[in-house]
mmCIF file of C-alpha atoms in Angstrom:
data_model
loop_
_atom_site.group_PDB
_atom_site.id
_atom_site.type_symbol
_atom_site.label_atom_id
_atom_site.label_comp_id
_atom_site.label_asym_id
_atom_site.label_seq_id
_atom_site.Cartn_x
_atom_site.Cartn_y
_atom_site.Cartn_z
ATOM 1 C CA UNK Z 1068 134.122 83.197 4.030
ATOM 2 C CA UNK Z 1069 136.027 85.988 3.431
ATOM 3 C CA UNK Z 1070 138.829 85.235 0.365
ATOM 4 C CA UNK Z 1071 142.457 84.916 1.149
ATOM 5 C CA UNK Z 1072 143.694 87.859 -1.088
ATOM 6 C CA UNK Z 1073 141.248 90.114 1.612
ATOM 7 C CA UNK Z 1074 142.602 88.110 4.825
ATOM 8 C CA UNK Z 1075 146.224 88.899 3.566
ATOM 9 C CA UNK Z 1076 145.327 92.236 3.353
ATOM 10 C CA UNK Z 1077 143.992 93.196 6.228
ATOM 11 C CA UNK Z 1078 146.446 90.973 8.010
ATOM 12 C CA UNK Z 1079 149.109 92.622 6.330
ATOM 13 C CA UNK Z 1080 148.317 95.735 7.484
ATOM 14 C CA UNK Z 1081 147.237 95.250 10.748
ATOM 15 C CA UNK Z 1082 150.342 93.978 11.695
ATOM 16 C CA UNK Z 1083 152.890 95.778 9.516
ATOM 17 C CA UNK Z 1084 155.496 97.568 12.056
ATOM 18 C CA UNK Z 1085 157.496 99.826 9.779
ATOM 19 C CA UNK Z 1086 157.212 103.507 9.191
ATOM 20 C CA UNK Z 1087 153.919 102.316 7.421
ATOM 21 C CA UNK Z 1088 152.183 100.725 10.175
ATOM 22 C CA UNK Z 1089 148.790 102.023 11.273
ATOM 23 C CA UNK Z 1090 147.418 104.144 14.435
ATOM 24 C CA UNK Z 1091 146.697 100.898 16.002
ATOM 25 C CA UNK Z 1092 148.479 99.332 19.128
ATOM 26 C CA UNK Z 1093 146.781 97.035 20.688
ATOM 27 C CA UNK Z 1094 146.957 93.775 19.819
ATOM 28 C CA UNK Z 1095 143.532 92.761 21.113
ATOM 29 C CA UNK Z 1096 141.927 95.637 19.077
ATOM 30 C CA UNK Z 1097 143.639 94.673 16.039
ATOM 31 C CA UNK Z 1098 142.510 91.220 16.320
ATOM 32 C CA UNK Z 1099 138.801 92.433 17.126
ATOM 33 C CA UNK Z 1100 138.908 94.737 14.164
ATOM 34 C CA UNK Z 1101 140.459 91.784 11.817
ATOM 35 C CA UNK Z 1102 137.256 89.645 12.892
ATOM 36 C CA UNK Z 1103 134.881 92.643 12.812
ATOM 37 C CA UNK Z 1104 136.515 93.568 8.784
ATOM 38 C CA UNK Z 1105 136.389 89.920 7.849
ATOM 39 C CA UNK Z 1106 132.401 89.321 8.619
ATOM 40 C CA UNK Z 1107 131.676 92.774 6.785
ATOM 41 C CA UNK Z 1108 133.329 91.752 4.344
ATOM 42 C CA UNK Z 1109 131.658 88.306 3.712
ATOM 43 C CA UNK Z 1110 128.024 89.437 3.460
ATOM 44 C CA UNK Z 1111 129.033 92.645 1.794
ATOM 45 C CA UNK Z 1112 131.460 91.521 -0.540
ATOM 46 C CA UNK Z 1113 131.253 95.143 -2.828
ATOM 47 C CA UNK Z 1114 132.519 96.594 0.372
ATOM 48 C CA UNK Z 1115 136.679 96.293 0.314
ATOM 49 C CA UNK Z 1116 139.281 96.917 2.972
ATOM 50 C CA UNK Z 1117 142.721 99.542 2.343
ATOM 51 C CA UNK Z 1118 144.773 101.814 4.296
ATOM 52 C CA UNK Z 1119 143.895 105.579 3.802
ATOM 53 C CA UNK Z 1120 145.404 108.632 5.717
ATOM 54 C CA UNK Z 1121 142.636 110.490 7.867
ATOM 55 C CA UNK Z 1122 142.930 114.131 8.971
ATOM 56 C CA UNK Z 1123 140.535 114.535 12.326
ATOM 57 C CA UNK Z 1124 139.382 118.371 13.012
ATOM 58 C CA UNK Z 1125 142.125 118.966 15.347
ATOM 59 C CA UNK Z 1126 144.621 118.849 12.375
ATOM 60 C CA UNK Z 1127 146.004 115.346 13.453
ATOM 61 C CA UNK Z 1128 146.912 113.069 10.751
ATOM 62 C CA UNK Z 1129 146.617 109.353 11.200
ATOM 63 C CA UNK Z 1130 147.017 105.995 9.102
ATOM 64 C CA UNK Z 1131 143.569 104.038 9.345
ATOM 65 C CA UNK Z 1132 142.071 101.349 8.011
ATOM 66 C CA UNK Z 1133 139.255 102.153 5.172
ATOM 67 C CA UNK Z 1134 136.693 100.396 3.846
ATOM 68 C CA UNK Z 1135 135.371 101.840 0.470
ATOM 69 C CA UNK Z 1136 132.940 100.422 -2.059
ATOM 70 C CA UNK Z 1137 128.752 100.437 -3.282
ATOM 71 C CA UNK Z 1138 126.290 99.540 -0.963
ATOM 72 C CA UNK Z 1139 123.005 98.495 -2.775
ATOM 73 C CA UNK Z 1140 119.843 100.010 -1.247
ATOM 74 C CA UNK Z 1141 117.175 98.703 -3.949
ATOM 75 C CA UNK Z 1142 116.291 97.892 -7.638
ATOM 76 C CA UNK Z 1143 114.611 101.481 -8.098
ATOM 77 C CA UNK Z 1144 117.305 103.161 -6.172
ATOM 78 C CA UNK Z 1145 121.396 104.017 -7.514
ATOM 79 C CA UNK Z 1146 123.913 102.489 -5.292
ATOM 80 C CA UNK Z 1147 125.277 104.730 -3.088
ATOM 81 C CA UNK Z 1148 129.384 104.909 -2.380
ATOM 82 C CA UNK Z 1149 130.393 105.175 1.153
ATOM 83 C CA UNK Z 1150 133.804 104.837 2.509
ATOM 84 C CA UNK Z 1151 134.240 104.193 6.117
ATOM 85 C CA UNK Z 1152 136.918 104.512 8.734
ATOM 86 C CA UNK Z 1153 138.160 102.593 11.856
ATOM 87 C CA UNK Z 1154 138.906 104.917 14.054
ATOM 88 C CA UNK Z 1155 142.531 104.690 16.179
ATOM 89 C CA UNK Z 1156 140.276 103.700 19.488
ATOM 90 C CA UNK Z 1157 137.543 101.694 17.662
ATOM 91 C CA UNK Z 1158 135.385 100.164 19.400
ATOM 92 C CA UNK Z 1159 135.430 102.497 22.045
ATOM 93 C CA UNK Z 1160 135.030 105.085 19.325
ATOM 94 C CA UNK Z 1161 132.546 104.987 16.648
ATOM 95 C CA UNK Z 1162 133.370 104.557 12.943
ATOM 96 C CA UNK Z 1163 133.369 107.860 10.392
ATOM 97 C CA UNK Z 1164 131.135 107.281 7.620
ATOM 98 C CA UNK Z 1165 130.875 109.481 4.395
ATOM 99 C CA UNK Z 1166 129.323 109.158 1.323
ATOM 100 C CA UNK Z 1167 130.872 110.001 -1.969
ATOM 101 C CA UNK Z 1168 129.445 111.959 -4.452
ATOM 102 C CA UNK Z 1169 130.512 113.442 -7.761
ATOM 103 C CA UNK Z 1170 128.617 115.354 -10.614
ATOM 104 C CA UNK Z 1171 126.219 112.588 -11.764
ATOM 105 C CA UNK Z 1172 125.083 111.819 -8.242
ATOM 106 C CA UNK Z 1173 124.938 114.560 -5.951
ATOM 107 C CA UNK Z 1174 123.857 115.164 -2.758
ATOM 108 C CA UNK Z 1175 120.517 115.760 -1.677
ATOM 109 C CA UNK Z 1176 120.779 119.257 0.027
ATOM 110 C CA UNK Z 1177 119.366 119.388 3.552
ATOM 111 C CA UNK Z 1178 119.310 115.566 4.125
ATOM 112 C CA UNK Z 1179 118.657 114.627 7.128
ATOM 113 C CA UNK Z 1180 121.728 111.907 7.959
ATOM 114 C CA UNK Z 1181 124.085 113.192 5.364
ATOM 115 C CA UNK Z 1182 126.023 116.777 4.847
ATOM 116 C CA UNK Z 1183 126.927 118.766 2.112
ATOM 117 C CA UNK Z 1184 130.592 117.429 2.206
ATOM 118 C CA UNK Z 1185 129.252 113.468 2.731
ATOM 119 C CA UNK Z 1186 129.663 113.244 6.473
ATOM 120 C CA UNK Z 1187 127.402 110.497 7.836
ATOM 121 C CA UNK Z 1188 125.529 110.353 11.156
ATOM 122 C CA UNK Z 1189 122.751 108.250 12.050
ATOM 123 C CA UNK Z 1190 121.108 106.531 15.596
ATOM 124 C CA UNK Z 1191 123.328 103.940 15.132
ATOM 125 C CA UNK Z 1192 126.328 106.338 15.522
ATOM 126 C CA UNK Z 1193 125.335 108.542 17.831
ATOM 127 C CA UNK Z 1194 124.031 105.563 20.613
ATOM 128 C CA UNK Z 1195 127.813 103.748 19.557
ATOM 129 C CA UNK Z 1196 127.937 101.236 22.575
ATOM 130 C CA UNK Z 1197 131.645 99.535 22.310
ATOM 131 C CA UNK Z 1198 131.545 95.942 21.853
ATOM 132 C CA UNK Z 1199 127.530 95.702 21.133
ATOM 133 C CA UNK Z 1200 127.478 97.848 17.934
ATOM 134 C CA UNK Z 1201 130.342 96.820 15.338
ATOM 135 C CA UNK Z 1202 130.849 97.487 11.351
ATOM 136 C CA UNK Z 1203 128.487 94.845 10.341
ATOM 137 C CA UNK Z 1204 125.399 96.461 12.368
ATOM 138 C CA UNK Z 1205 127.083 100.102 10.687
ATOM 139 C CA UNK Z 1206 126.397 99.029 7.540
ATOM 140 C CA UNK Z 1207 122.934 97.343 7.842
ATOM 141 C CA UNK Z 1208 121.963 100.141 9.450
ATOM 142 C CA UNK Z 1209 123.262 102.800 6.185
ATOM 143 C CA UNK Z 1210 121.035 100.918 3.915
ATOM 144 C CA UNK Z 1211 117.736 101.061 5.881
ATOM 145 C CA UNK Z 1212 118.725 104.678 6.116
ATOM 146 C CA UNK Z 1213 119.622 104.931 2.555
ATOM 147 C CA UNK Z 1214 116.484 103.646 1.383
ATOM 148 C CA UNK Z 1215 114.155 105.302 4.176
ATOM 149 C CA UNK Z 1216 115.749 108.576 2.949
ATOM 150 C CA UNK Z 1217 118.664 108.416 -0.208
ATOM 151 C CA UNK Z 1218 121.292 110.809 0.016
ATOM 152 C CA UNK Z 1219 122.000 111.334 -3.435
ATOM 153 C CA UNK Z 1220 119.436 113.480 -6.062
ATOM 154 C CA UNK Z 1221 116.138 110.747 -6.924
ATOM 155 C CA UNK Z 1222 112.825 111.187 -7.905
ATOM 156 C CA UNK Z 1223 111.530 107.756 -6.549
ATOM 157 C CA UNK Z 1224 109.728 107.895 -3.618
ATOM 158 C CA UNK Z 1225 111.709 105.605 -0.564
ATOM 159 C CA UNK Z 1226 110.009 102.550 0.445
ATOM 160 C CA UNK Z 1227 108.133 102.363 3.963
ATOM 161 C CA UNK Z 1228 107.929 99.184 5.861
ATOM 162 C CA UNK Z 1229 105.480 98.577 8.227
ATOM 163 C CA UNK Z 1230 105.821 100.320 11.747
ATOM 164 C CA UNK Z 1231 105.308 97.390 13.790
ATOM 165 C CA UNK Z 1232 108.010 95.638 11.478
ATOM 166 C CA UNK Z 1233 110.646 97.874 12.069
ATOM 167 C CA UNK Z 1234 113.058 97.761 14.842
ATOM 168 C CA UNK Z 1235 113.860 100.360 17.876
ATOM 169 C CA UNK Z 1236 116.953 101.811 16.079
ATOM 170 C CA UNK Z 1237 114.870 102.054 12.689
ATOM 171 C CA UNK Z 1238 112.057 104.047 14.699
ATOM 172 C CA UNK Z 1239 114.645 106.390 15.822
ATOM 173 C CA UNK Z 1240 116.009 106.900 12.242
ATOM 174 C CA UNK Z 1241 112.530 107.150 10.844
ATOM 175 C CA UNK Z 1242 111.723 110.253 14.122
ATOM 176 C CA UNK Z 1243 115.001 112.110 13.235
ATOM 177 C CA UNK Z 1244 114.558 112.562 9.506
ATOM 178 C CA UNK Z 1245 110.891 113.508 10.230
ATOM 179 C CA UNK Z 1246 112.187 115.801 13.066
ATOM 180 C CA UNK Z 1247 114.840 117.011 10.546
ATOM 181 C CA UNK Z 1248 112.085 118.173 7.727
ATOM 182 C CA UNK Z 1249 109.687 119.634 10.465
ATOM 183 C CA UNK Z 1250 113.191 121.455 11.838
ATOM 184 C CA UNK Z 1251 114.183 123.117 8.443
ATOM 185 C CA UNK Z 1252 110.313 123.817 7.283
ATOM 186 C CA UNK Z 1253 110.119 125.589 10.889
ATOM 187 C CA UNK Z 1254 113.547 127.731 9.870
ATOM 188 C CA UNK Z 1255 112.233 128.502 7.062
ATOM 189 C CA UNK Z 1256 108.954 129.907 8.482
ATOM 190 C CA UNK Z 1257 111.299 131.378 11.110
ATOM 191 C CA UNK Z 1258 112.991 133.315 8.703
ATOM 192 C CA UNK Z 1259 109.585 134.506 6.793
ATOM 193 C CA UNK Z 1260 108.762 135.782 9.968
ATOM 194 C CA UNK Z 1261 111.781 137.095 10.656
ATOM 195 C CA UNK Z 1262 111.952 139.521 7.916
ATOM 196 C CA UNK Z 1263 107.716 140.582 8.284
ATOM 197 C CA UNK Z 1264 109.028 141.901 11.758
ATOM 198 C CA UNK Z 1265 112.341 143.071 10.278
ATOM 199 C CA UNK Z 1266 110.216 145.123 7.956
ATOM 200 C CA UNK Z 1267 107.653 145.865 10.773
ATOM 201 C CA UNK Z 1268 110.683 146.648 12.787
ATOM 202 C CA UNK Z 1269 111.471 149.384 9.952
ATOM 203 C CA UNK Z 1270 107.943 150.959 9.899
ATOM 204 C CA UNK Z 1271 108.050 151.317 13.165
ATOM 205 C CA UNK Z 1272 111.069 153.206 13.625
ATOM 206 C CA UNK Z 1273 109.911 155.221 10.943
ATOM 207 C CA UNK Z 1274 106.469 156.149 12.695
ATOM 208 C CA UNK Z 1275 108.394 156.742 16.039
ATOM 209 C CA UNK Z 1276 110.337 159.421 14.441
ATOM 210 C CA UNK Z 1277 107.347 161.143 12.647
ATOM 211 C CA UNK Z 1278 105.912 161.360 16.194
ATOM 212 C CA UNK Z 1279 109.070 162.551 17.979
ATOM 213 C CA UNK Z 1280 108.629 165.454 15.144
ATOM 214 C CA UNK Z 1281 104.937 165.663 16.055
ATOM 215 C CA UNK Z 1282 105.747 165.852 19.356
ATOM 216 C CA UNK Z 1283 108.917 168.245 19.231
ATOM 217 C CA UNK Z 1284 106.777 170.696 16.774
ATOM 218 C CA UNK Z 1285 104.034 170.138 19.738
ATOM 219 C CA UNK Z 1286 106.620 171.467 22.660
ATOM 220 C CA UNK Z 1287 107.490 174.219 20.440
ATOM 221 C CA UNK Z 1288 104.070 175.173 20.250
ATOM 222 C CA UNK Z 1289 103.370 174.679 23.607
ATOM 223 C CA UNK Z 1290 106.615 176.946 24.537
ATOM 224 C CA UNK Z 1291 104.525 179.848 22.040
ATOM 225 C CA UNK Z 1292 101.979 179.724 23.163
ATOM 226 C CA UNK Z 1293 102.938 179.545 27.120
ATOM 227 C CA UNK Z 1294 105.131 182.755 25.779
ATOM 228 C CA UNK Z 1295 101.386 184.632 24.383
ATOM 229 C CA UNK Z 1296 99.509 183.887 27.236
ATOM 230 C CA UNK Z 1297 102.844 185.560 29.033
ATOM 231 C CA UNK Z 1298 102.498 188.479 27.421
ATOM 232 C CA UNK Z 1299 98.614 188.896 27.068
ATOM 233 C CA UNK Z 1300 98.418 188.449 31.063
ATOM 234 C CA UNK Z 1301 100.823 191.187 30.920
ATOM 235 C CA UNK Z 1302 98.952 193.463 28.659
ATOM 236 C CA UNK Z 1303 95.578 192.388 30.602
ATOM 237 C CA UNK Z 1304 97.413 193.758 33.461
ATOM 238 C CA UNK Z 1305 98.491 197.028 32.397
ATOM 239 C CA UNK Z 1306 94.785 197.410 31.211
ATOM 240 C CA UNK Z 1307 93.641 197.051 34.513
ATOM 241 C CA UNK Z 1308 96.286 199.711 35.916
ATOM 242 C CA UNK Z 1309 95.260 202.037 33.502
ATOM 243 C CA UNK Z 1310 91.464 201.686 34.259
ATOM 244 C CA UNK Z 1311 92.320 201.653 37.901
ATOM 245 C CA UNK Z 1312 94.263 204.886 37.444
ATOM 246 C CA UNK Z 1313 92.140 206.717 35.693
ATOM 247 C CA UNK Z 1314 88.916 205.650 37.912
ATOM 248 C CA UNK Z 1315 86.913 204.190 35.489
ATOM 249 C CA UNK Z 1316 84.282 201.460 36.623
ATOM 250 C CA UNK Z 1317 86.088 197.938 37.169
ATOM 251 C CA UNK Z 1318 82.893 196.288 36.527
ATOM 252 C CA UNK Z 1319 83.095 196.559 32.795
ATOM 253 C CA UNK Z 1320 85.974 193.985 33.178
ATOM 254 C CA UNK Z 1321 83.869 191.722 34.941
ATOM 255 C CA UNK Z 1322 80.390 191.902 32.343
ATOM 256 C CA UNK Z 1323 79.349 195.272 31.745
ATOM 257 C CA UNK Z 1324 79.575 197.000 28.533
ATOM 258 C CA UNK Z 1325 82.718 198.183 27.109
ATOM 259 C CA UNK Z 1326 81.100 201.202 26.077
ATOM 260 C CA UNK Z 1327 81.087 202.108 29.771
ATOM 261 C CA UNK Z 1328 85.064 201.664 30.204
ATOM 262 C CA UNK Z 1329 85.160 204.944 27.936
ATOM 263 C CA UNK Z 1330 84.047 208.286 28.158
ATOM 264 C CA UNK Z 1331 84.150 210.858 25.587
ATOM 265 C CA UNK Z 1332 86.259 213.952 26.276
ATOM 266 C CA UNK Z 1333 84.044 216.898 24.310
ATOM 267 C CA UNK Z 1334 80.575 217.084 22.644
ATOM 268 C CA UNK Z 1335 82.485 216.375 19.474
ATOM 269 C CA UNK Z 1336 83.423 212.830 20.663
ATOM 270 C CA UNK Z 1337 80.128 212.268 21.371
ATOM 271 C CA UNK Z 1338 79.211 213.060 18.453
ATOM 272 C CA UNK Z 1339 81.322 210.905 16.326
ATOM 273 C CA UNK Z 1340 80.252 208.155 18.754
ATOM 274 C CA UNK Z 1341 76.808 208.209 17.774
ATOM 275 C CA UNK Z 1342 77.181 209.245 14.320
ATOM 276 C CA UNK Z 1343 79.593 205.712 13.816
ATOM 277 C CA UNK Z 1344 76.902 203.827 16.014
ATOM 278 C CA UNK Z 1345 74.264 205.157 13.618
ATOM 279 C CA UNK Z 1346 75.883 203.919 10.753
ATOM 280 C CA UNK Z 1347 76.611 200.710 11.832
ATOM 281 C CA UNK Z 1348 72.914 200.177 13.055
ATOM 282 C CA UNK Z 1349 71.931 201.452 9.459
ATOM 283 C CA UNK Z 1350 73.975 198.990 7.695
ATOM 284 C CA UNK Z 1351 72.714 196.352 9.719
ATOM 285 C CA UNK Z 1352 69.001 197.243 9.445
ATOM 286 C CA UNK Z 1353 69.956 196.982 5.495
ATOM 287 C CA UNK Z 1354 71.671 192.989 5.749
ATOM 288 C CA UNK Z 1355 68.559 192.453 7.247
ATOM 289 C CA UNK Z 1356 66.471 193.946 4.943
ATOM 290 C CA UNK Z 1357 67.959 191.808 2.403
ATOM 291 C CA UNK Z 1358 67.690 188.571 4.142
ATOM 292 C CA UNK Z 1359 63.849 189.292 4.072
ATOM 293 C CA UNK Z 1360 64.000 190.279 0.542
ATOM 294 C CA UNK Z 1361 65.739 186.916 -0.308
ATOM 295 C CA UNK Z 1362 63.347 184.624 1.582
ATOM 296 C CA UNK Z 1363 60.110 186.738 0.316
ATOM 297 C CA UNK Z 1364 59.003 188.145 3.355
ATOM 298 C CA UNK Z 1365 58.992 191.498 1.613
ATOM 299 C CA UNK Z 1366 57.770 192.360 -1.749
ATOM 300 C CA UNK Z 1367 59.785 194.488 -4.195
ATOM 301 C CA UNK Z 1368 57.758 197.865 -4.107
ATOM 302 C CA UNK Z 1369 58.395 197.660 0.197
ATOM 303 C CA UNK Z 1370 62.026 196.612 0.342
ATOM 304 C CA UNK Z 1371 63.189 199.381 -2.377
ATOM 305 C CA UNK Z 1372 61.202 202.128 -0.413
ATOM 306 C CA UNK Z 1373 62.360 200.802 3.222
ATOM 307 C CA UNK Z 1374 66.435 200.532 1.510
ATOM 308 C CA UNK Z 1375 66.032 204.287 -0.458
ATOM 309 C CA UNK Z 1376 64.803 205.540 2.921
ATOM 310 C CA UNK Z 1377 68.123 203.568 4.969
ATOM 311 C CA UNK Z 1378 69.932 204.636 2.519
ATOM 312 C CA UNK Z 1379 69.290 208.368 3.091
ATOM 313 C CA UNK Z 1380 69.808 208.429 6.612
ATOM 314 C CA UNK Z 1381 73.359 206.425 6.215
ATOM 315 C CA UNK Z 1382 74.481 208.947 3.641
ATOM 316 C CA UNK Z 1383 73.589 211.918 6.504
ATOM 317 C CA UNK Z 1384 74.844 209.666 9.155
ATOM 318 C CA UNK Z 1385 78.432 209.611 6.982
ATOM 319 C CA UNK Z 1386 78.080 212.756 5.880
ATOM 320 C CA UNK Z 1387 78.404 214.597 9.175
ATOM 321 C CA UNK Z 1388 81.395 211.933 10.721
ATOM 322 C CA UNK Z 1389 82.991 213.125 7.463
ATOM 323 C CA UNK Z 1390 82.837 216.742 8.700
ATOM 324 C CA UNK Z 1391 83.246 215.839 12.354
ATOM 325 C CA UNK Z 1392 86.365 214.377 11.057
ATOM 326 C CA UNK Z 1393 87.834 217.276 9.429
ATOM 327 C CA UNK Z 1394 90.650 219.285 10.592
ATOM 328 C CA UNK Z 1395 90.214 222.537 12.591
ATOM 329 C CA UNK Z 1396 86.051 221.974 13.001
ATOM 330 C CA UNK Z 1397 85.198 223.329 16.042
ATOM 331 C CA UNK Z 1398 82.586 222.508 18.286
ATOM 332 C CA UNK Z 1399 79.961 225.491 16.693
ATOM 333 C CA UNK Z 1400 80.736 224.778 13.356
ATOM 334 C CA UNK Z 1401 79.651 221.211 14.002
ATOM 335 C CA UNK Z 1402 76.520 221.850 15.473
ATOM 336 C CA UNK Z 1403 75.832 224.382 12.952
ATOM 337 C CA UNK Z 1404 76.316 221.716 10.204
ATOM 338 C CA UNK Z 1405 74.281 219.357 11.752
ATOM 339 C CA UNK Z 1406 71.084 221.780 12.638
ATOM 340 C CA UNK Z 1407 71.638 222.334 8.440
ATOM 341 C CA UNK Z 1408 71.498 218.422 7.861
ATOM 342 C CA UNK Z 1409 68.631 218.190 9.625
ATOM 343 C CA UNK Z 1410 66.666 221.000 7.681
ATOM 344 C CA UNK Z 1411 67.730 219.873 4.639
ATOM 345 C CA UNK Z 1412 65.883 216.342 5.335
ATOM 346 C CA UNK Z 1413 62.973 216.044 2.959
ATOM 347 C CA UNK Z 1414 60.429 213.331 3.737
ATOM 348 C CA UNK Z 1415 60.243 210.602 0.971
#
C-alpha cells in the first residue's frame, strides 16, 4: 500500500484549485489517475509522484503530474532514470516517457526506443488503448525494453528470454529494435552506395564531355573535309572543261594513261619527255640492281659492271635534259648535241 505522505501528495495536487492547480478537469480522470499513480507507486516504490511544467511541440505550456525516479533493469545492468508524464487527456492519451542522462551515463546513439534528447517510444506506446493500457503496464513494459536493449552506454550483452516465453507486446519490441539495426545498417550501406554512384555520377559527366569534344572536333572535321571534297569536285571539273576544250581523249579520265591526256608541242618536248622517262627507268633498273646485290643473286664482279654501265647511260640521259633545258637552244642545236652524245659513246 502506497504510504500516506505519497497519497497526500498526489491528492493534494490533484485537487488543488488555485492558480497552481493542474491541466486536469475532470473529476473522473483525476480519480482514475489517483488509482492508476497509487498502484505504480506500490510495486515500484523508487518511482515518486510531483508536479512539473511540460512544454508540448506546439509551444503550449501545461502543469502535469510527473513521476521521476530509477527503474532497476538487472544486477549486471545500471539503473536507468526515467521521468514520466500524465498527459492533460490521459488515458485517452498516452503517457511521455524520457530517460535522463548526464555525463557518466549517456545515451546509446542510434537506440532503437530511445533518442538523442531521452524521448521514449515503445509498442506499448504506440498501440496506447485508453482504459486497457495504464502506468503500471508503462513501466513493466520500460524494463523488458531496458534490458532487451539499455539505453544508456554498456558493454554487457542484454539478456534474451525464451521466444515462446515472451508475450505479444515483447515480440513486437524484440521485431522493432531488430528492424531498427537492419534499418540504420541498410542507411548506412545506402549511403556507401550513394557516394560510389555520386563519384560514378562524376566520371561520367566527365567522359560525356570528353566525347562532346570528340564529337564537336569530329563535326569540324567533317565540315573540312565536306569543304575539300567541295573544292576538289570543283577542280575535277574544270579539268574536264579544259580536256573537253582542247579535244583531248576523255578516256584517259576513265583508265587510260595519263601520258595520253598530253601531247608535246615541238620535237624539243619530246625530247625532254623521253630523256626524263629514261632517267627515271635508269634509276629504277639501279634500286633493283641493288636489291639483287643485297639478297646475292648477283656477284660483285656482275653488279659493278651492270651499275658502271647504268651509270653511263644516266649521266648521258641527264646530260642532254641539262642542255635541252637551257635557255635559247633551238631545235638544231639540240639534235646536233645529241648526234655528238651518241658518237662520243664508247663501249665498256
Amino acid at each position: 500500500m502506497a504510504s500516506p505522505s505519497q497519497a497526500e501528495i498526489i491528492d493534494s495536487a490533484m485537487f488543488c484549485n488555485t492558480e497552481f492547480a493542474l491541466a486536469y478537469y475532470d473529476p473522473d480522470q483525476k480519480w482514475l489517475i489517483r488509482k492508476h499513480l497509487l498502484s505504480l507507486h506500490k510495486e515500484f516504490s523508487s518511482l515518486y509522484p510531483s508536479i512539473d511544467t511540460y512544454i508540448h511541440h506546439d509551444g503550449t505550456v501545461v502543469k502535469l503530474l510527473k513521476v521521476y525516479g530509477y527503474l532497476y533493469i538487472s544486477h549486471s545492468l545500471p539503473l536507468v532514470h526515467i521521468n514520466i508524464w500524465v498527459h492533460e487527456h490521459y488515458p485517452h492519451v498516452a503517457p511521455m516517457v524520457q530517460v535522463q542522462a548526464d555525463i557518466t551515463s549517456p545515451i546509446r546513439p542510434n537506440h532503437p526506443f530511445v533518442d538523442p534528447s531521452g524521448l521514449t517510444t515503445s509498442s506499448y506506446l504506440h498501440t496506447w488503448v485508453p482504459f486497457r493500457h495504464d502506468l503500471l503496464g508503462l513501466v513493466h513494459n520500460l524494463v523488458k525494453i531496458f534490458s532487451l536493449d539499455h539505453p544508456y552506454v554498456v558493454s554487457v550483452p542484454p539478456s534474451m528470454s525464451h521466444p515462446s516465453y515472451v508475450s505479444k507486446m515483447e515480440c513486437m519490441d524484440r521485431i522493432w529494435c531488430r528492424l531498427h539495426y537492419e534499418i540504420i545498417g541498410l542507411k548506412e550501406n545506402t549511403k556507401d552506395e550513394v557516394e560510389k554512384l555520386a563519384c560514378l555520377q562524376e566520371e561520367m559527366r566527365a567522359r560525356v564531355d570528353i566525347t562532346d569534344n570528340l564529337i564537336i572536333g569530329l563535326d569540324h572535321e567533317k565540315t573540312e573535309l565536306k569543304q575539300r571534297v567541295k573544292e576538289m569536285t570543283d577542280e575535277a571539273d574544270v579539268l574536264v572543261n579544259w580536256l573537253m576544250v582542247n579535244k583531248v581523249n576523255l578516256s584517259v579520265t576513265t583508265g587510260g594513261r595519263i601520258e595520253d591526256a598530253f601531247e608535246c608541242v615541238d620535237a624539243i618536248s619530246t625530247l625532254k619527255m623521253e630523256c626524263m622517262a629514261e632517267e627515271e627507268a635508269l634509276g629504277e633498273m639501279m634500286l633493283g640492281l641493288d636489291d639483287a646485290f643485297c639478297r646475292g643473286v648477283m656477284s660483285h664482279e656482275a653488279y659493278f659492271k651492270q651499275v658502271r654501265l647504268l651509270a653511263r647511260e644516266q649521266f648521258f640521259a641527264l646530260a642532254k635534259l641539262e642542255k635541252l633545258n637551257q635557255e635559247g637552244s633551238s631545235h638544231v642545236e639540240a639534235s646536233c648535241f645529241v648526234d655528238s652524245l651518241k658518237r662520243m659513246r664508247i663501249s665498256p
